[in-house]
């Protein structure tokens, strides 16, 4: 994860994608050979996951050595003789890290409560086994969208940094400065918005493909996941919720990356705190009423929809409303033109 983030920081978005591809291939074939063919069960799945991580790391090390290490050597810990003047204080770092930590804790809490509720529904151990399989598949596909989030955090700040510097300078010289009325900012802001929109479109395409392929496995090929016919039947109804959760990860991840790039950390933390506060009561309600694991995953799908709506709405809602307004204005203008043509004739 550290090497992948560093490569993205160096504007290399291809190598992390290749490493995920290697990891995916090794994991899929490893699970098939060790779990299905060799009947090694959990031990085989663990070995396949370990081999997949090694494959991903190996794919990252070569490019990282070329791009990140001084003189392409392994002198990672060699200190420079001159101290950098661009230092980051602990307070500045904490101001960024605290909201990000809230995001991480929110995700962990959501999955923890889901597993707790799935373990409490009637009919154990089948519901919990089905839940764990679907959760593993979700974790398996999530990195495909998270890479796009990291790409947004890498490529959008270069467009926003000059705008932020410009705003800071103008604010010092003019007490009544209004960035919204400053035309000099628009080229930078429009470029950042364009990059974010392109990444969102890419995320939707990627999510459609990945979510569909992943959900087809429990729906039609459950034998690839488990030899227990009861669990195979139990995972089938969860396929649609896996698709919804995985698909909605695209707008969540991309919007999250854009908002992190824009340093809207308080808004991100607020949405995560609010969504994390709302999910556990719903899951506990499922547990108390003796619901089923489908309801657990339905709650997660709504959780994802909530985050996707608030994150993407923060960025693109204004553009969407403007597009609708232009459509209606265009219709009125067209009608007026037609009426004018009739009068002229």
Tab-separated table of C-alpha atoms in Angstrom, residues 180-299:
chain	number	residue	atom	x	y	z
A	180	UNK	CA	-16.304	33.427	-6.760
A	181	UNK	CA	-15.956	36.686	-8.685
A	182	UNK	CA	-12.314	36.129	-9.693
A	183	UNK	CA	-12.133	35.081	-13.347
A	184	UNK	CA	-8.436	34.206	-13.048
A	185	UNK	CA	-9.333	31.136	-10.998
A	186	UNK	CA	-11.679	29.588	-13.531
A	187	UNK	CA	-9.089	27.929	-15.836
A	188	UNK	CA	-7.536	26.067	-12.889
A	189	UNK	CA	-10.843	25.150	-11.290
A	190	UNK	CA	-12.335	24.056	-14.606
A	191	UNK	CA	-9.320	21.845	-15.295
A	192	UNK	CA	-9.590	20.216	-11.860
A	193	UNK	CA	-13.324	19.699	-12.356
A	194	UNK	CA	-12.716	18.178	-15.800
A	195	UNK	CA	-10.154	15.718	-14.411
A	196	UNK	CA	-12.533	14.715	-11.613
A	197	UNK	CA	-15.416	14.218	-14.059
A	198	UNK	CA	-13.268	12.055	-16.336
A	199	UNK	CA	-12.211	9.925	-13.375
A	200	UNK	CA	-15.850	9.537	-12.324
A	201	UNK	CA	-16.787	8.294	-15.801
A	202	UNK	CA	-13.845	5.895	-15.743
A	203	UNK	CA	-14.944	4.719	-12.299
A	204	UNK	CA	-18.459	3.958	-13.515
A	205	UNK	CA	-17.133	1.951	-16.458
A	206	UNK	CA	-14.715	0.041	-14.239
A	207	UNK	CA	-17.372	-0.535	-11.574
A	208	UNK	CA	-19.901	-1.839	-14.089
A	209	UNK	CA	-17.455	-4.427	-15.404
A	210	UNK	CA	-15.937	-5.466	-12.077
A	211	UNK	CA	-19.221	-5.506	-10.119
A	212	UNK	CA	-20.941	-7.558	-12.817
A	213	UNK	CA	-18.150	-10.131	-13.028
A	214	UNK	CA	-17.901	-10.408	-9.245
A	215	UNK	CA	-21.652	-10.810	-8.707
A	216	UNK	CA	-21.902	-13.497	-11.391
A	217	UNK	CA	-19.696	-15.788	-9.296
A	218	UNK	CA	-22.048	-16.229	-6.305
A	219	UNK	CA	-25.106	-16.075	-8.559
A	220	UNK	CA	-24.107	-18.823	-10.996
A	221	UNK	CA	-20.692	-20.241	-10.072
A	222	UNK	CA	-20.881	-20.768	-6.318
A	223	UNK	CA	-18.894	-23.971	-6.681
A	224	UNK	CA	-15.809	-21.836	-7.271
A	225	UNK	CA	-16.195	-20.435	-3.751
A	226	UNK	CA	-17.261	-23.414	-1.650
A	227	UNK	CA	-18.063	-27.101	-1.995
A	228	UNK	CA	-20.959	-26.828	0.481
A	229	UNK	CA	-24.197	-26.850	-1.526
A	230	UNK	CA	-26.121	-25.148	1.288
A	231	UNK	CA	-23.727	-22.197	1.338
A	232	UNK	CA	-23.803	-22.079	-2.470
A	233	UNK	CA	-27.547	-21.543	-2.327
A	234	UNK	CA	-27.207	-19.023	0.504
A	235	UNK	CA	-24.859	-16.737	-1.456
A	236	UNK	CA	-27.078	-16.543	-4.541
A	237	UNK	CA	-29.559	-13.980	-3.135
A	238	UNK	CA	-26.636	-11.843	-1.966
A	239	UNK	CA	-25.237	-11.402	-5.482
A	240	UNK	CA	-27.450	-8.388	-6.238
A	241	UNK	CA	-26.356	-6.634	-3.061
A	242	UNK	CA	-22.724	-7.368	-3.883
A	243	UNK	CA	-23.279	-5.769	-7.287
A	244	UNK	CA	-24.915	-2.688	-5.749
A	245	UNK	CA	-22.246	-2.274	-3.078
A	246	UNK	CA	-19.386	-2.746	-5.531
A	247	UNK	CA	-20.915	-0.481	-8.187
A	248	UNK	CA	-21.583	2.336	-5.718
A	249	UNK	CA	-17.985	2.085	-4.539
A	250	UNK	CA	-17.006	3.895	-7.758
A	251	UNK	CA	-18.731	7.237	-7.025
A	252	UNK	CA	-17.805	6.896	-3.340
A	253	UNK	CA	-14.101	6.290	-4.058
A	254	UNK	CA	-13.749	8.858	-6.849
A	255	UNK	CA	-15.658	11.566	-4.972
A	256	UNK	CA	-13.704	10.790	-1.812
A	257	UNK	CA	-10.455	11.190	-3.739
A	258	UNK	CA	-11.571	14.498	-5.254
A	259	UNK	CA	-12.703	15.843	-1.879
A	260	UNK	CA	-9.420	14.788	-0.290
A	261	UNK	CA	-7.574	16.557	-3.102
A	262	UNK	CA	-9.691	19.645	-2.415
A	263	UNK	CA	-8.920	19.287	1.319
A	264	UNK	CA	-12.608	19.201	2.221
A	265	UNK	CA	-11.714	17.031	5.176
A	266	UNK	CA	-14.347	18.266	7.607
A	267	UNK	CA	-17.134	17.510	5.148
A	268	UNK	CA	-15.771	14.010	4.526
A	269	UNK	CA	-15.467	13.329	8.242
A	270	UNK	CA	-18.978	14.675	8.889
A	271	UNK	CA	-20.565	12.402	6.269
A	272	UNK	CA	-18.652	9.382	7.551
A	273	UNK	CA	-19.611	10.092	11.172
A	274	UNK	CA	-23.256	10.553	10.175
A	275	UNK	CA	-23.416	7.437	7.962
A	276	UNK	CA	-21.530	5.342	10.507
A	277	UNK	CA	-23.926	6.516	13.227
A	278	UNK	CA	-26.969	5.529	11.157
A	279	UNK	CA	-25.801	2.087	9.986
A	280	UNK	CA	-25.362	0.268	13.345
A	281	UNK	CA	-28.923	0.960	14.587
A	282	UNK	CA	-30.310	-0.454	11.333
A	283	UNK	CA	-28.125	-3.565	11.617
A	284	UNK	CA	-29.003	-4.029	15.294
A	285	UNK	CA	-32.673	-3.778	14.298
A	286	UNK	CA	-32.140	-6.631	11.826
A	287	UNK	CA	-30.536	-8.650	14.615
A	288	UNK	CA	-33.289	-7.957	17.148
A	289	UNK	CA	-36.078	-8.819	14.715
A	290	UNK	CA	-34.348	-12.059	13.711
A	291	UNK	CA	-33.838	-10.936	10.127
A	292	UNK	CA	-31.630	-12.553	7.519
A	293	UNK	CA	-28.265	-11.874	5.982
A	294	UNK	CA	-29.919	-10.365	2.888
A	295	UNK	CA	-31.208	-7.531	5.058
A	296	UNK	CA	-27.709	-6.998	6.434
A	297	UNK	CA	-26.380	-6.492	2.932
A	298	UNK	CA	-29.387	-4.383	1.939
A	299	UNK	CA	-28.411	-2.028	4.782
